[in-house]
Every structure is written in structure tokens, then in C-alpha cells.
Short mmCIF file of C-alpha atoms and ligand atoms in Angstrom, two decimals:
data_model
loop_
_atom_site.label_atom_id
_atom_site.label_comp_id
_atom_site.label_asym_id
_atom_site.label_seq_id
_atom_site.Cartn_x
_atom_site.Cartn_y
_atom_site.Cartn_z
CA MET H 1 25.71 68.51 19.24
CA THR H 2 23.50 69.59 22.14
CA ALA H 3 20.92 67.48 23.79
CA PRO H 4 18.87 69.59 26.33
CA GLY H 5 15.75 67.53 25.72
CA LEU H 6 17.33 64.08 26.17
CA SER H 7 17.18 62.04 29.27
CA ILE H 8 19.12 58.87 29.68
CA ALA H 9 18.97 56.06 32.48
CA VAL H 10 22.14 54.25 33.43
CA ILE H 11 21.42 51.07 35.34
CA GLY H 12 24.47 50.51 37.63
CA SER H 13 26.91 52.95 39.21
CA GLY H 14 30.12 50.98 38.86
CA PRO H 15 33.15 52.04 36.61
CA SER H 16 31.56 51.19 33.27
CA GLY H 17 28.32 53.09 34.04
CA LEU H 18 30.18 56.20 35.31
CA TYR H 19 32.70 56.34 32.46
CA ALA H 20 29.61 56.22 30.14
CA VAL H 21 27.94 59.08 32.26
CA ASP H 22 31.19 61.12 31.77
CA GLY H 23 31.30 60.37 28.01
CA LEU H 24 27.61 61.27 27.66
CA LEU H 25 27.89 64.68 29.31
CA ARG H 26 30.77 65.49 26.96
CA LYS H 27 29.11 64.14 23.80
CA LEU H 28 25.62 65.32 24.56
CA PRO H 29 25.96 68.53 26.42
CA GLY H 30 22.64 69.32 28.20
CA VAL H 31 21.65 65.76 28.62
CA ARG H 32 20.10 64.60 31.83
CA VAL H 33 21.40 61.27 33.25
CA ASP H 34 19.68 59.32 36.09
CA VAL H 35 22.18 56.68 37.54
CA ILE H 36 20.10 53.96 39.18
CA ASP H 37 21.71 51.42 41.53
CA ARG H 38 20.08 48.59 43.63
CA LEU H 39 22.33 49.44 46.62
CA PRO H 40 22.27 52.77 48.62
CA THR H 41 26.11 53.14 47.89
CA PRO H 42 27.52 53.91 44.51
CA TYR H 43 30.76 52.55 42.67
CA GLY H 44 29.72 48.97 42.20
CA LEU H 45 32.96 46.82 42.01
CA VAL H 46 35.23 49.53 43.29
CA ARG H 47 33.54 49.24 46.60
CA GLY H 48 32.37 45.64 46.59
CA GLY H 49 34.90 43.87 44.42
CA VAL H 50 38.17 45.65 44.49
CA ALA H 51 40.22 44.03 47.38
CA PRO H 52 40.01 45.96 50.64
CA ASP H 53 43.97 46.36 50.92
CA HIS H 54 44.05 47.92 47.32
CA GLN H 55 43.07 51.39 48.63
CA GLY H 56 45.17 53.03 45.73
CA THR H 57 42.83 51.37 43.09
CA LYS H 58 39.88 52.45 45.03
CA ALA H 59 40.98 56.08 44.88
CA ILE H 60 39.25 56.21 41.45
CA VAL H 61 36.07 56.99 43.27
CA ARG H 62 37.17 60.64 43.83
CA GLN H 63 36.98 60.89 40.03
CA PHE H 64 33.63 59.06 39.86
CA GLY H 65 32.36 61.37 42.54
CA ARG H 66 33.13 64.43 40.51
CA THR H 67 31.14 62.86 37.62
CA MET H 68 28.14 62.13 39.87
CA GLY H 69 28.23 65.86 41.20
CA LYS H 70 27.96 67.10 37.59
CA GLU H 71 25.11 69.39 36.45
CA GLY H 72 22.34 67.09 34.96
CA VAL H 73 23.43 63.90 36.87
CA ARG H 74 21.32 62.23 39.56
CA PHE H 75 22.01 59.12 41.72
CA LEU H 76 19.00 57.08 42.51
CA GLY H 77 20.30 54.49 44.92
CA ASN H 78 18.49 51.70 46.74
CA VAL H 79 16.39 51.36 43.57
CA GLU H 80 16.37 47.91 42.06
CA VAL H 81 15.58 47.50 38.35
CA GLY H 82 13.29 44.38 38.12
CA ARG H 83 11.89 45.08 41.65
CA ASP H 84 11.10 48.82 41.93
CA VAL H 85 10.90 49.49 38.02
CA SER H 86 11.21 47.29 35.04
CA VAL H 87 13.56 47.65 32.07
CA ASP H 88 10.49 48.12 29.74
CA GLU H 89 9.26 50.92 32.06
CA LEU H 90 12.68 52.53 31.88
CA LYS H 91 12.60 52.37 28.10
CA GLY H 92 9.34 54.14 28.01
CA LEU H 93 10.49 56.95 30.27
CA TYR H 94 13.98 57.70 28.81
CA ASP H 95 15.44 58.29 25.43
CA ALA H 96 18.10 55.67 26.10
CA VAL H 97 18.85 53.12 28.59
CA VAL H 98 22.53 52.07 29.37
CA VAL H 99 22.75 48.71 31.09
CA ALA H 100 25.93 48.71 33.12
CA LEU H 101 24.96 45.83 35.59
CA GLY H 102 28.34 44.20 35.80
CA ALA H 103 28.43 40.40 36.13
CA TYR H 104 27.37 39.61 39.53
CA GLU H 105 26.82 35.79 39.67
CA ASP H 106 29.46 33.19 40.10
CA ARG H 107 30.09 30.83 37.24
CA ARG H 108 29.39 27.31 38.35
CA LEU H 109 32.14 24.75 38.51
CA GLY H 110 29.71 21.99 37.30
CA ILE H 111 31.33 19.21 39.46
CA PRO H 112 29.79 17.02 42.13
CA GLY H 113 29.85 18.54 45.80
CA GLU H 114 30.05 22.24 44.78
CA ASP H 115 26.89 23.06 46.67
CA LEU H 116 28.33 21.47 49.97
CA PRO H 117 28.58 23.96 52.95
CA GLY H 118 32.22 25.46 53.15
CA VAL H 119 32.19 25.95 49.31
CA HIS H 120 31.84 29.60 48.25
CA GLY H 121 31.93 31.40 44.93
CA SER H 122 34.36 34.42 44.85
CA TRP H 123 31.45 36.89 44.36
CA SER H 124 29.96 35.92 47.72
CA PHE H 125 33.05 35.42 49.48
CA VAL H 126 34.78 38.60 48.19
CA GLY H 127 31.51 40.35 48.92
CA TRP H 128 31.58 39.17 52.44
CA TYR H 129 34.98 40.44 53.38
CA ASN H 130 34.33 43.64 51.35
CA GLY H 131 31.17 44.56 53.28
CA HIS H 132 28.62 43.94 50.47
CA PRO H 133 25.35 43.84 52.37
CA ASP H 134 23.94 40.85 50.31
CA PHE H 135 26.61 38.85 52.08
CA ALA H 136 26.92 40.16 55.61
CA GLY H 137 25.27 37.05 56.74
CA LEU H 138 27.56 34.58 54.81
CA ASN H 139 29.31 33.67 57.97
CA PRO H 140 31.89 31.13 56.39
CA ASP H 141 33.16 28.57 58.68
CA LEU H 142 36.93 29.14 58.66
CA SER H 143 37.66 26.87 61.78
CA ARG H 144 39.08 24.06 59.78
CA PRO H 145 42.67 23.91 58.35
CA GLY H 146 43.30 23.99 54.62
CA ALA H 147 41.78 26.14 52.13
CA VAL H 148 41.69 25.79 48.33
CA VAL H 149 41.15 28.62 46.03
CA ILE H 150 40.25 27.52 42.43
CA GLY H 151 41.26 29.70 39.56
CA ASN H 152 44.27 31.37 38.31
CA GLY H 153 43.12 34.93 38.03
CA ASN H 154 43.57 38.19 39.86
CA VAL H 155 40.39 37.35 42.04
CA ALA H 156 42.01 34.15 43.14
CA LEU H 157 45.10 36.01 44.19
CA ASP H 158 42.90 38.52 46.12
CA VAL H 159 41.37 35.86 48.06
CA CYS H 160 44.63 34.12 48.86
CA ARG H 161 46.11 37.22 49.89
CA ILE H 162 43.29 38.41 52.18
CA LEU H 163 43.22 34.90 53.82
CA ALA H 164 47.02 35.06 54.32
CA LYS H 165 47.45 38.52 55.57
CA THR H 166 47.75 39.55 59.27
CA GLY H 167 45.45 41.99 61.06
CA GLY H 168 48.56 44.41 61.01
CA GLU H 169 48.83 43.98 57.28
CA LEU H 170 45.19 44.75 56.83
CA ALA H 171 45.17 47.73 59.05
CA LEU H 172 45.08 50.04 55.98
CA SER H 173 42.27 48.53 54.40
CA ASP H 174 38.28 48.76 54.60
CA ILE H 175 37.85 44.96 55.03
CA ALA H 176 34.47 44.28 56.85
CA PRO H 177 35.19 44.24 60.60
CA ALA H 178 33.32 40.85 60.97
CA ALA H 179 35.44 39.40 58.16
CA LEU H 180 38.70 40.56 59.53
CA ALA H 181 37.99 39.10 62.95
CA ALA H 182 36.87 35.74 61.39
CA ILE H 183 39.84 35.45 59.29
CA GLN H 184 42.26 36.25 62.02
CA ALA H 185 40.57 33.74 64.42
CA GLY H 186 40.27 31.12 61.73
CA ALA H 187 42.43 28.07 61.28
CA GLN H 188 45.77 29.39 59.86
CA GLY H 189 46.51 26.15 57.70
CA ASP H 190 48.19 25.93 54.29
CA ILE H 191 46.34 27.62 51.22
CA PHE H 192 46.21 25.81 47.82
CA LEU H 193 45.82 28.02 44.70
CA ALA H 194 44.89 25.78 41.84
CA GLY H 195 44.98 26.48 38.11
CA ARG H 196 43.74 24.06 35.63
CA ARG H 197 46.36 25.17 33.04
CA GLY H 198 50.08 25.98 33.34
CA PRO H 199 52.05 28.92 34.68
CA VAL H 200 52.20 30.68 31.19
CA GLU H 201 48.35 30.47 30.70
CA ALA H 202 47.54 31.68 34.17
CA ALA H 203 45.64 35.02 34.00
CA PHE H 204 47.30 36.74 36.90
CA THR H 205 48.84 40.06 36.19
CA PRO H 206 52.49 40.53 37.62
CA ALA H 207 51.87 43.23 40.04
CA GLU H 208 49.13 41.20 41.74
CA LEU H 209 51.15 37.94 41.56
CA GLY H 210 54.34 39.82 43.07
CA GLU H 211 52.29 40.78 46.20
CA LEU H 212 52.15 37.18 47.16
CA GLY H 213 55.95 37.35 47.71
CA HIS H 214 55.61 40.04 50.30
CA LEU H 215 53.47 38.62 52.96
CA SER H 216 54.74 38.41 56.61
CA ARG H 217 52.84 35.31 57.71
CA ALA H 218 52.85 33.19 54.51
CA ARG H 219 54.97 32.51 51.34
CA PRO H 220 54.13 31.06 48.13
CA VAL H 221 55.50 27.70 47.14
CA VAL H 222 56.02 26.54 43.56
CA ASP H 223 57.44 23.32 42.27
CA ALA H 224 60.28 24.52 39.97
CA VAL H 225 59.48 21.25 37.78
CA VAL H 226 56.38 22.87 36.42
CA LEU H 227 58.16 26.01 35.22
CA PRO H 228 59.05 26.15 31.62
CA GLU H 229 62.23 27.67 30.15
CA GLY H 230 60.33 30.39 28.45
CA VAL H 231 56.83 31.62 27.67
CA GLY H 232 56.88 30.17 24.16
CA ASP H 233 54.60 31.49 21.45
CA VAL H 234 52.24 33.84 23.13
CA ASP H 235 50.61 37.15 21.88
CA GLY H 236 53.11 39.89 21.53
CA ARG H 237 51.28 42.24 23.84
CA GLU H 238 50.98 39.63 26.61
CA LYS H 239 54.55 38.48 26.25
CA PRO H 240 56.27 40.84 28.72
CA PHE H 241 53.52 40.10 31.30
CA LYS H 242 53.79 36.31 30.98
CA GLU H 243 57.68 36.71 31.21
CA LYS H 244 57.36 38.83 34.41
CA ASN H 245 55.06 36.20 35.93
CA LEU H 246 57.36 33.35 35.14
CA GLU H 247 60.28 35.24 36.68
CA LEU H 248 58.20 35.95 39.74
CA LEU H 249 57.29 32.25 39.90
CA ARG H 250 60.93 31.19 39.53
CA GLY H 251 61.66 33.45 42.46
CA PHE H 252 58.85 31.87 44.50
CA ALA H 253 60.24 28.32 43.63
CA ALA H 254 63.64 29.27 44.86
CA GLY H 255 62.30 31.11 47.96
CA ASP H 256 62.81 29.69 51.45
CA GLY H 257 61.17 32.25 53.90
CA ASP H 258 60.38 31.03 57.33
CA GLN H 259 56.69 32.21 57.18
CA PRO H 260 54.60 29.60 59.02
CA ARG H 261 51.91 29.41 56.28
CA ARG H 262 52.40 28.12 52.66
CA ILE H 263 50.44 29.17 49.66
CA HIS H 264 50.90 26.20 47.37
CA MET H 265 50.65 27.05 43.66
CA LEU H 266 49.24 24.11 41.95
CA PHE H 267 49.14 24.08 38.03
CA TRP H 268 47.75 21.57 35.70
CA ALA H 269 45.17 20.71 38.31
CA ALA H 270 41.42 20.87 37.26
CA PRO H 271 38.82 20.20 40.01
CA VAL H 272 36.73 17.31 39.31
CA ALA H 273 34.86 16.80 42.71
CA ILE H 274 34.37 18.55 45.89
CA LEU H 275 34.85 15.78 48.66
CA GLY H 276 32.62 15.65 51.82
CA THR H 277 29.46 14.34 52.94
CA ASP H 278 27.93 17.16 55.33
CA ARG H 279 30.41 19.81 54.60
CA VAL H 280 33.58 20.27 52.48
CA GLU H 281 36.57 18.04 53.42
CA GLY H 282 38.73 18.54 50.29
CA VAL H 283 39.10 18.69 46.53
CA ARG H 284 39.78 15.97 44.03
CA PHE H 285 41.86 17.30 41.15
CA GLU H 286 42.70 15.70 37.73
CA ARG H 287 46.10 16.46 36.34
CA THR H 288 45.76 18.14 32.90
CA ARG H 289 47.76 18.76 29.91
CA LEU H 290 47.33 21.41 27.13
CA GLU H 291 45.55 20.29 23.99
CA GLY H 292 44.83 23.14 21.47
CA GLY H 293 45.17 25.68 24.23
CA ARG H 294 42.57 23.85 26.41
CA ALA H 295 43.25 21.79 29.57
CA VAL H 296 42.36 18.14 29.16
CA GLY H 297 42.32 15.51 31.84
CA THR H 298 45.12 12.85 31.98
CA GLY H 299 43.10 10.46 34.13
CA GLU H 300 45.42 10.83 36.98
CA THR H 301 43.80 12.35 40.15
CA PHE H 302 44.97 13.61 43.58
CA ASP H 303 43.11 14.90 46.57
CA VAL H 304 43.77 18.02 48.76
CA ALA H 305 42.23 18.32 52.26
CA ALA H 306 40.42 21.48 52.88
CA GLY H 307 37.89 23.09 55.30
CA LEU H 308 37.21 25.87 52.84
CA VAL H 309 36.93 26.25 49.12
CA VAL H 310 36.56 29.48 47.14
CA SER H 311 36.01 29.21 43.35
CA ALA H 312 37.29 32.26 41.65
CA ILE H 313 36.47 31.22 38.01
CA GLY H 314 34.61 34.31 36.78
CA TYR H 315 31.28 35.64 36.70
CA ARG H 316 28.22 35.94 34.63
CA THR H 317 25.51 38.70 34.32
CA ALA H 318 22.28 37.60 35.95
CA PRO H 319 19.24 37.61 33.55
CA LEU H 320 16.83 40.51 33.93
CA ASP H 321 13.41 40.61 32.50
CA GLY H 322 13.35 42.87 29.32
CA LEU H 323 17.11 42.13 28.37
CA PRO H 324 18.04 39.55 25.93
CA MET H 325 20.92 37.44 27.12
CA ASP H 326 23.75 35.70 25.34
CA GLY H 327 25.42 33.24 27.53
CA GLY H 328 26.66 35.15 30.55
CA VAL H 329 26.33 38.70 29.00
CA VAL H 330 23.50 40.92 27.70
CA ALA H 331 23.18 40.08 23.86
CA ASN H 332 24.52 43.04 22.05
CA ALA H 333 26.28 44.19 18.92
CA ASP H 334 29.27 46.51 20.05
CA GLY H 335 27.14 47.78 22.90
CA ARG H 336 23.74 48.17 20.91
CA VAL H 337 21.19 45.82 22.66
CA ALA H 338 17.84 47.04 21.09
CA PRO H 339 16.75 50.50 19.80
CA GLY H 340 17.35 52.83 22.59
CA VAL H 341 19.13 50.21 24.79
CA TYR H 342 22.91 49.79 25.17
CA ALA H 343 25.19 47.82 27.23
CA VAL H 344 28.70 48.52 28.74
CA GLY H 345 31.33 46.93 30.84
CA TRP H 346 31.11 43.30 32.08
CA ALA H 347 27.38 43.18 31.06
CA LYS H 348 28.47 43.86 27.42
CA ARG H 349 31.84 41.98 27.17
CA GLY H 350 31.92 39.59 30.09
CA PRO H 351 34.17 39.84 33.22
CA SER H 352 37.45 40.92 31.86
CA GLY H 353 39.91 43.77 32.17
CA THR H 354 40.84 46.18 34.87
CA ILE H 355 38.87 49.37 35.83
CA PRO H 356 40.48 51.65 33.22
CA THR H 357 39.87 48.94 30.53
CA ASN H 358 36.04 50.14 30.88
CA ARG H 359 36.86 53.67 30.09
CA ALA H 360 37.61 53.14 26.40
CA ASP H 361 34.91 50.41 26.22
CA SER H 362 32.16 52.78 27.60
CA LEU H 363 33.20 55.69 25.56
CA ALA H 364 33.16 53.68 22.23
CA VAL H 365 29.44 52.82 23.23
CA VAL H 366 28.80 56.54 23.93
CA ASP H 367 29.99 57.21 20.48
CA LEU H 368 27.44 54.89 18.91
CA MET H 369 24.67 56.40 21.20
CA ALA H 370 25.59 59.87 20.14
CA ALA H 371 25.20 58.79 16.46
CA ASP H 372 22.08 57.07 17.10
CA LEU H 373 20.52 59.83 19.08
CA ALA H 374 21.77 62.65 16.67
CA ASP H 375 18.26 63.21 15.11
CA ALA H 376 16.32 62.25 18.35
CA ALA H 377 13.65 64.68 19.26
CA GLY H 378 13.81 64.04 22.95
CA GLY H 379 10.75 64.70 24.99
CA LYS H 380 10.52 61.42 26.85
CA PRO H 381 9.15 62.27 30.46
CA GLY H 382 12.54 61.11 31.99
CA GLY H 383 13.50 61.71 35.69
CA ALA H 384 10.48 63.32 36.95
CA ALA H 385 8.19 60.57 35.71
CA LEU H 386 10.37 57.90 37.23
CA ASP H 387 10.38 59.78 40.60
CA ALA H 388 6.41 59.75 40.41
CA LEU H 389 6.48 56.06 39.67
CA LEU H 390 8.92 55.31 42.50
CA ALA H 391 7.05 57.50 44.88
CA GLU H 392 3.72 55.71 43.91
CA ARG H 393 5.44 52.36 44.67
CA GLY H 394 6.90 53.46 47.99
CA ALA H 395 10.61 53.13 47.09
CA ARG H 396 12.95 54.67 49.60
CA VAL H 397 15.30 56.45 47.03
CA VAL H 398 18.86 57.24 48.11
CA SER H 399 20.27 60.55 46.59
CA PHE H 400 23.97 61.42 46.07
CA ALA H 401 23.60 63.82 49.07
CA ASP H 402 22.31 60.80 51.03
CA TRP H 403 25.24 58.74 50.01
CA GLU H 404 27.61 61.51 50.95
CA LYS H 405 26.05 61.20 54.63
CA ILE H 406 26.70 57.44 54.46
CA ASP H 407 30.20 57.95 53.28
CA ALA H 408 30.95 60.64 56.05
CA ALA H 409 29.56 58.38 58.73
CA GLU H 410 31.68 55.41 57.49
CA VAL H 411 34.79 57.57 57.45
CA ALA H 412 34.03 59.02 60.83
CA ALA H 413 33.63 55.53 62.32
CA ALA H 414 37.28 54.58 61.32
CA THR H 415 40.52 54.97 63.22
CA ASP H 416 43.71 55.87 61.32
CA PRO H 417 45.13 54.26 59.26
CA CYS H 418 41.68 52.37 58.51
CA PRO H 419 40.12 54.38 55.70
CA ARG H 420 36.47 53.60 56.67
CA VAL H 421 34.24 51.05 58.50
CA LYS H 422 31.55 49.96 56.17
CA PHE H 423 27.91 49.57 57.20
CA ALA H 424 27.10 45.99 57.28
CA THR H 425 23.34 46.14 56.21
CA VAL H 426 21.15 48.34 54.05
CA ALA H 427 19.15 49.23 57.06
CA GLU H 428 22.09 50.77 58.63
CA MET H 429 23.00 52.70 55.61
CA LEU H 430 19.63 54.16 55.34
CA ALA H 431 19.46 55.10 58.90
CA ALA H 432 22.80 57.21 58.40
CA THR H 433 20.91 59.28 55.84
CA ASP H 434 18.29 60.45 58.33
P1 NAP C 501 39.84 35.54 35.06
O1 NAP C 501 41.07 36.52 35.07
O2 NAP C 501 39.09 35.30 33.95
O3 NAP C 501 40.44 34.11 35.71
C1 NAP C 501 39.55 33.19 35.90
C2 NAP C 501 40.41 31.89 36.20
O4 NAP C 501 39.33 30.83 36.42
C3 NAP C 501 41.20 31.40 35.11
O5 NAP C 501 42.46 31.09 35.56
C4 NAP C 501 40.41 30.25 34.40
O6 NAP C 501 41.20 29.28 33.82
C5 NAP C 501 39.75 29.74 35.69
N1 NAP C 501 38.65 28.89 35.40
C6 NAP C 501 37.52 29.26 34.73
N2 NAP C 501 36.69 28.10 34.82
C7 NAP C 501 37.34 27.05 35.36
C8 NAP C 501 36.89 25.83 35.77
N3 NAP C 501 35.70 25.39 35.65
N4 NAP C 501 37.72 25.22 36.68
C9 NAP C 501 38.94 25.63 36.97
N5 NAP C 501 39.36 26.93 36.65
C10 NAP C 501 38.57 27.59 35.95
O7 NAP C 501 38.79 36.08 36.22
P2 NAP C 501 38.87 36.83 37.63
O8 NAP C 501 40.08 36.43 38.42
O9 NAP C 501 37.51 36.59 38.19
O10 NAP C 501 38.97 38.46 37.26
C11 NAP C 501 38.00 39.10 36.34
C12 NAP C 501 38.72 40.28 35.86
O11 NAP C 501 38.98 41.15 36.81
C13 NAP C 501 40.15 39.98 35.14
O12 NAP C 501 40.22 40.68 34.06
C14 NAP C 501 40.93 40.36 36.32
O13 NAP C 501 42.25 40.86 35.72
C15 NAP C 501 40.28 41.59 36.87
N6 NAP C 501 40.69 41.85 38.13
C16 NAP C 501 41.80 42.76 38.32
C17 NAP C 501 42.37 43.00 39.59
C18 NAP C 501 43.41 43.94 39.64
O14 NAP C 501 43.84 44.48 38.71
N7 NAP C 501 44.15 43.88 40.85
C19 NAP C 501 41.76 42.36 40.72
C20 NAP C 501 40.68 41.41 40.53
C21 NAP C 501 40.22 41.23 39.37
P3 NAP C 501 41.28 29.21 32.16
O15 NAP C 501 42.41 30.40 31.91
O16 NAP C 501 42.00 27.87 31.91
O17 NAP C 501 40.00 29.47 31.64
#
């Protein structure tokens, strides 16, 4: 089918949005796609979430850049849906709207003390060291020893690793310079990585867990007593990963490196209170056991002193006027939200999976869209009308060519092997487009 008269708006330029764009161009040749992002920079989580020392993962932007450069695709950066244009207006202007907003709000711990200074959600903490302009001013106080990272997923591992690496180990990264300086100057005390369930239930993937065992200044410490003989009755597809995790943890338990810092891996430890009066001083944990797959408290508690707490317990999609919500995601049935409105990625299914997971997921939604739009006449006003509306409202739209100038300036500011020095603020990014 060809679709020369169709125009589609994609809200969000992260992986799920750009995999959808790629699919739309293939399924609906001739379609015009406008990719709208609230930041002047594209690529969503690849730029703002993927760890700065995982440059191999970030290389996917080359593929996404090719998609953005294709005939019929435009980038409208620095345009915030909900501020510069509403979802309802986009519905009126485009034949279809794809919501690829991601999940950019921290889940709350829901325990006393979580709003004390020194407690950060991983969205803001990761955003800070990744140079996300929303968090340039976070300025976490790292001067006191002891850091607790709550959660047993890959984001928790990322946070531990970035806190533990030396400047030399972070040379080949695009960590925000201010964050690098603050982390290196900060207290170099022990780090506690806490999971509310056991080693087999941890959500880590082996490659990421294994990285903790190769740090020059820190080493993971695991109490062998908590490690079971085998992984037990787990889903067949997950079994090899769980077994590999267990093998790595056994290696950590047997390890005796002389690195000065320790990353204590605490299992069966659910946080029940953040301790402190004016700022965080520690975390109270309750020991847990498994009941029907869930962590339940045993009543026994213990405290860990800490000057910094980062909770890495998952994210939710922030509500946006015009979109129905269902818990932490946009309410949808296989990606269909409402006639002409679709959701993909974390906004559709919640914060799970790696970047490639989004490809199949977005392409499945594109298949539904192609079926729904098969008889669409097209003819909605599309991008020209959005341009007029944004101009009327004085929006400063950043094009893909503008982004390429920002990109080139960031790369030019770096010294080998550092791949780029990110601009800290939107104002600096915009100045680079002049
Ligand atoms: P995640 O994998 O879902 O892990 C969240 C962790 O938080 C789980 O251990 C969970 O424990 C725990 N948790 C949730 N609520 C809690 C509470 N109230 N108290 C204590 N612990 C709590 O989420 P994520 O680490 O944010 O990662 C999101 C997705 O991105 C994942 O699919 C991840 O693999 C992916 N990712 C991949 C990479 C990579 O490939 N390098 C890097 C970063 C992220 P329970 O299991 O008990 O609920």
C-alpha cells in the first residue's frame, strides 16, 4: 500500500519512536512523519539513560540518524507536547499520532523519609551524570561516605558502576563533566546494592552484572550463604541468564581482590524507612522471604549508614492531557489507544527490555496502524499546519540539521578518547544551532 497523503506525528525520538518511524516508512511508502521531542536533542534514552560508559550500546544512534535523514521524516526538537501543542491538536492535524514518550518519572518507594535531601530517584541521578538538561542543577551531595542503591535491575548496576569507576575508567565515556568531577571528588566509601528479593529473582542481566567484577578501585562482595545451589523452577528462556548470574555471584563471593572500595550486594532486604532528620543518614531494611514469588517482611530489621541513596526501582509514564492512563503506562490494547492514537515502547508496555526489544514491539504496532489506515483518505493538514501553529506560539523549533550542529559542536569539544562533551543546558544547545 502507498500512502502519499498520510501524515503521522510521533511524540518522542527515542528508540521505540524511531523504530516505529522506520516501520511506517516501509509499510506506508510516501507517508510523512514528524518526530516531535521536548529536547533539542534526539534519541531519548540512548542519550539520556544508557550509561555513559556503554558507548557500544549508544552506537545505535547511527542507525537512528539514518532513519531521521530519510525522505518524508522531519525532527521537531525543543517542542513540548502539553506546552507548545496539545495531544488533541495533534490528533486534529495528523492522520495518526504515535505516543513514544517513554517512562520518565521515578516510581516512588512509598516509605518514610524518601523526600529527604540526599535521596534521588535513578531517573534524575542517571540524567544528572548523563548530561540531561533537566538535571544539570541536581548537584547531589556526595561528600559523605556510604551510598545505598536500591533495586536489583540493570539501572541499579549502572549507578553502582558509575559511582565506583575511576576517572581513567570513565575516560572513554560521555559522562557530564560536572558529574565526573563531583563523583571523583566525592567520598569514596562503600556502596550497598540492595534487592528486596533473592539472587535468582534479581533482574540483572549477566553481561551487566559481570562488569562489577572488573573495576579497578572497587569489588563486589556477596555473602555465599545467600546463594542457592541452583536456580530452581524458573522460566525456560530465563534459565541460562539466571544460571550465569548465579555463577558470577559465586565468583564475587569467592573473590578477594585488594580494591579499596566494596560494593556489598544485599539480598532479601526491603527498604522500610530512609533515616535522617535534615538529610539522609541511612536506610532501614527489613529482611524478607519469598511467598508466592513476592517479598514479604520477616519483621527483622537492620540499618545501613549512607550519605547518598539512589532508588533504581523502575519508572512510570507521566500523565499527559489528552491521553488515558492505566497505572504507569498509557492505556492501550496492543498499542491502540484511541482511534488514530497509538502507543509504543515504555509508554505502551512499561519500563522493560533492552533497546532492541523495542524494535519488534514498535513494528507490531505499525502493522496494526497499517491495517487501520488502509482505507484512510488522508488529507489532514499535517506538518505545515503544525509549523504555522508553533510559529504563532513563538516556539523555537530545532530541526535535524540544527541537531547536527549541536552534535558536531559536542564532538569537537571532546579530546580523544572521550567521544563528546555534552552541553549542560538547553540554552547552550540552542546557541550552538545559530
Ligand atoms: P527493572 O529491571 O525492572 O528492576 C527494578 C528493580 O527494582 C527490581 O529489582 C525490583 O524488584 C526493584 N524494586 C521495585 N520496586 C521496589 C521497591 N518498592 N523496593 C525495593 N525494590 C524495588 O528496572 P530498571 O533497572 O529500571 O531497568 C529498566 C529496564 O531497562 C530493564 O528492562 C533493564 O534491563 C533495562 N536496562 C538495560 C540496560 C542494559 O542492557 N545494559 C541498562 C539499564 C536498563 P522486584 O523484582 O522484587 O520487583
